[in-house]
Amino acid sequence: MIIFKKKVMKKLKIIFVFLFITISNLTYSQNYVELPEVIINGTKPYTEEIKTKIRLAVYLTYPYARYSAKVLKEVHQGSESFNTKREKKRYLKKREDDLREAFEDKIARMNSFEGKVFMKLVHRFNGQDCYSIIKELKSGFNARIYQTVLFFYRGNLKQNYNPDVEQFDRYIEKYVNEIENNISKNNK
């Protein structure tokens, strides 16, 4: 008798679940509203606050990035004249010490966002990312160490500068052009 009741109860449960699903589908289908198609392209437009932050960072880091391009060009030209590796290493060490003395306190005060903009500008002016520059001038080991340290601060020495693809880089390019236009107007 107990087994019979269990079988009947099991069948009643199945019937009840089937009826519940059927009834709930009927009520939902009556309230069906067709929504228009929405296309998501994956890029979120920047707010005015973020654009202002980018602009301030570009205005702050532009002179340093410009100067680094000039120094890097001089280093490449100067290091070609040395015959031995030792002379080249001494020359690079002297230039590094001069740069450190002149700019270490100013660059050390940059926050991570300004540092990111600075690295993008260095890539823009030099045509190489910071990782490649460090690897070329110091060593691959030093470049790897710096890259690892930056990783913990959510940074990346291998950042590319590509204003055709990245929206962030387009804003940087816009503000760099703004600075260069102001410089050219003041020089006239």
XYZ file of C-alpha atoms in Angstrom:
188
model
C 0.000 0.000 0.000
C 2.816 2.399 0.843
C 4.642 1.616 -2.407
C 1.438 2.278 -4.340
C 0.991 5.671 -2.653
C 4.613 6.611 -3.432
C 4.132 5.761 -7.113
C 0.912 7.721 -7.276
C 2.453 10.675 -5.466
C 5.442 10.620 -7.838
C 3.133 10.648 -10.883
C 1.058 13.450 -9.355
C 4.222 15.500 -8.783
C 5.265 15.009 -12.403
C 1.809 16.024 -13.623
C 1.792 19.048 -11.315
C 5.230 20.207 -12.548
C 4.130 19.702 -16.175
C 0.949 21.732 -15.575
C 2.917 24.476 -13.789
C 5.399 24.800 -16.662
C 2.587 24.823 -19.229
C 0.571 27.449 -17.371
C 3.602 29.635 -16.706
C 4.573 29.502 -20.393
C 1.069 30.572 -21.357
C 1.166 33.569 -19.047
C 4.643 34.623 -20.201
C 3.830 34.264 -23.869
C 0.905 36.642 -23.478
C 3.220 39.332 -22.048
C 5.875 38.983 -24.738
C 7.177 42.304 -26.069
C 9.618 42.467 -28.937
C 12.506 44.831 -28.255
C 14.515 46.624 -30.922
C 17.942 45.236 -31.775
C 20.832 46.825 -29.888
C 24.375 46.752 -31.263
C 27.236 46.941 -28.786
C 30.587 47.822 -30.295
C 32.640 47.240 -27.148
C 33.993 50.736 -26.591
C 32.569 52.918 -23.892
C 32.821 56.634 -24.622
C 35.055 58.531 -22.233
C 33.464 60.987 -19.849
C 34.587 64.606 -19.691
C 36.324 63.863 -16.398
C 38.495 61.165 -17.983
C 39.214 63.341 -21.027
C 40.368 66.118 -18.701
C 42.543 63.655 -16.798
C 44.150 62.520 -20.079
C 44.665 66.137 -21.166
C 46.365 67.101 -17.902
C 48.578 64.011 -18.043
C 49.604 64.805 -21.630
C 50.384 68.425 -20.744
C 52.470 67.250 -17.770
C 54.424 64.475 -19.521
C 54.824 65.967 -23.006
C 58.042 67.930 -22.270
C 59.706 64.893 -20.655
C 58.776 62.573 -23.501
C 59.956 65.128 -26.065
C 63.248 65.528 -24.226
C 63.675 61.749 -23.942
C 63.320 61.474 -27.726
C 66.030 64.098 -28.166
C 68.357 62.389 -25.680
C 67.765 58.961 -27.193
C 68.652 60.296 -30.629
C 71.856 61.830 -29.211
C 72.706 58.568 -27.432
C 72.297 56.571 -30.638
C 74.493 58.995 -32.552
C 77.058 59.277 -29.747
C 77.325 55.560 -29.047
C 78.148 54.776 -32.696
C 81.449 56.668 -32.364
C 82.819 54.396 -29.607
C 85.049 51.491 -30.510
C 84.801 49.411 -27.360
C 81.907 48.185 -25.340
C 83.448 49.674 -22.190
C 83.532 53.212 -23.632
C 79.937 52.895 -24.787
C 78.876 51.637 -21.355
C 80.618 54.581 -19.615
C 78.947 57.033 -21.993
C 75.498 55.510 -21.358
C 76.084 55.525 -17.594
C 77.092 59.212 -17.708
C 73.991 60.126 -19.737
C 71.768 58.104 -17.398
C 73.241 59.856 -14.344
C 72.683 63.270 -15.961
C 69.052 62.409 -16.715
C 68.532 60.995 -13.254
C 69.899 64.152 -11.647
C 67.727 66.416 -13.793
C 64.402 64.568 -13.794
C 64.256 61.832 -11.167
C 62.304 63.864 -8.609
C 59.798 65.111 -11.205
C 59.181 61.718 -12.784
C 59.032 59.977 -9.395
C 56.111 62.245 -8.456
C 54.025 61.015 -11.393
C 51.131 58.734 -10.607
C 50.576 55.491 -12.524
C 48.136 57.081 -14.988
C 50.614 59.822 -15.885
C 53.312 57.157 -16.206
C 51.127 55.249 -18.660
C 50.640 58.409 -20.744
C 54.387 59.116 -20.537
C 55.230 55.637 -21.869
C 52.744 56.074 -24.713
C 54.302 59.440 -25.606
C 57.799 57.941 -25.496
C 56.609 55.315 -27.974
C 55.053 58.032 -30.137
C 58.224 60.135 -30.295
C 60.783 57.328 -30.526
C 58.912 54.699 -32.517
C 59.836 52.046 -29.931
C 58.136 50.952 -26.747
C 59.951 51.513 -23.445
C 60.750 47.818 -23.038
C 62.671 47.768 -26.330
C 64.553 50.949 -25.455
C 65.639 49.599 -22.056
C 66.547 46.246 -23.575
C 68.673 47.963 -26.215
C 70.452 50.425 -23.922
C 70.814 48.471 -20.674
C 70.048 44.763 -21.115
C 67.226 42.308 -21.592
C 67.548 41.278 -17.953
C 67.038 44.849 -16.714
C 64.105 45.324 -19.072
C 62.513 42.130 -17.732
C 63.022 43.243 -14.108
C 61.445 46.653 -14.792
C 58.564 44.987 -16.637
C 57.949 42.648 -13.697
C 57.960 45.498 -11.172
C 55.568 47.520 -13.341
C 53.264 44.510 -13.626
C 52.565 44.765 -9.888
C 51.577 48.409 -10.364
C 49.318 47.544 -13.321
C 51.795 48.985 -15.778
C 53.316 47.676 -18.965
C 56.551 48.762 -20.635
C 55.433 47.112 -23.867
C 52.505 49.493 -24.407
C 52.056 50.380 -28.038
C 50.894 53.741 -29.267
C 48.267 53.297 -31.945
C 45.797 56.191 -32.313
C 44.112 54.525 -35.284
C 42.871 51.646 -33.138
C 42.760 52.722 -29.487
C 40.429 55.460 -28.294
C 42.773 56.352 -25.412
C 45.604 56.963 -27.892
C 43.349 59.096 -30.089
C 42.786 61.478 -27.176
C 46.510 61.574 -26.464
C 47.160 62.405 -30.119
C 44.499 65.120 -30.027
C 46.099 66.804 -27.026
C 49.631 66.435 -28.421
C 48.468 68.154 -31.603
C 46.889 70.860 -29.449
C 50.224 71.426 -27.664
C 52.190 71.464 -30.906
C 49.739 73.913 -32.490
C 50.087 76.212 -29.462
C 53.886 75.985 -29.717
C 53.853 76.781 -33.429
C 51.481 79.765 -32.868
C 53.755 81.132 -30.136
C 56.835 80.791 -32.356
C 55.317 82.839 -35.186
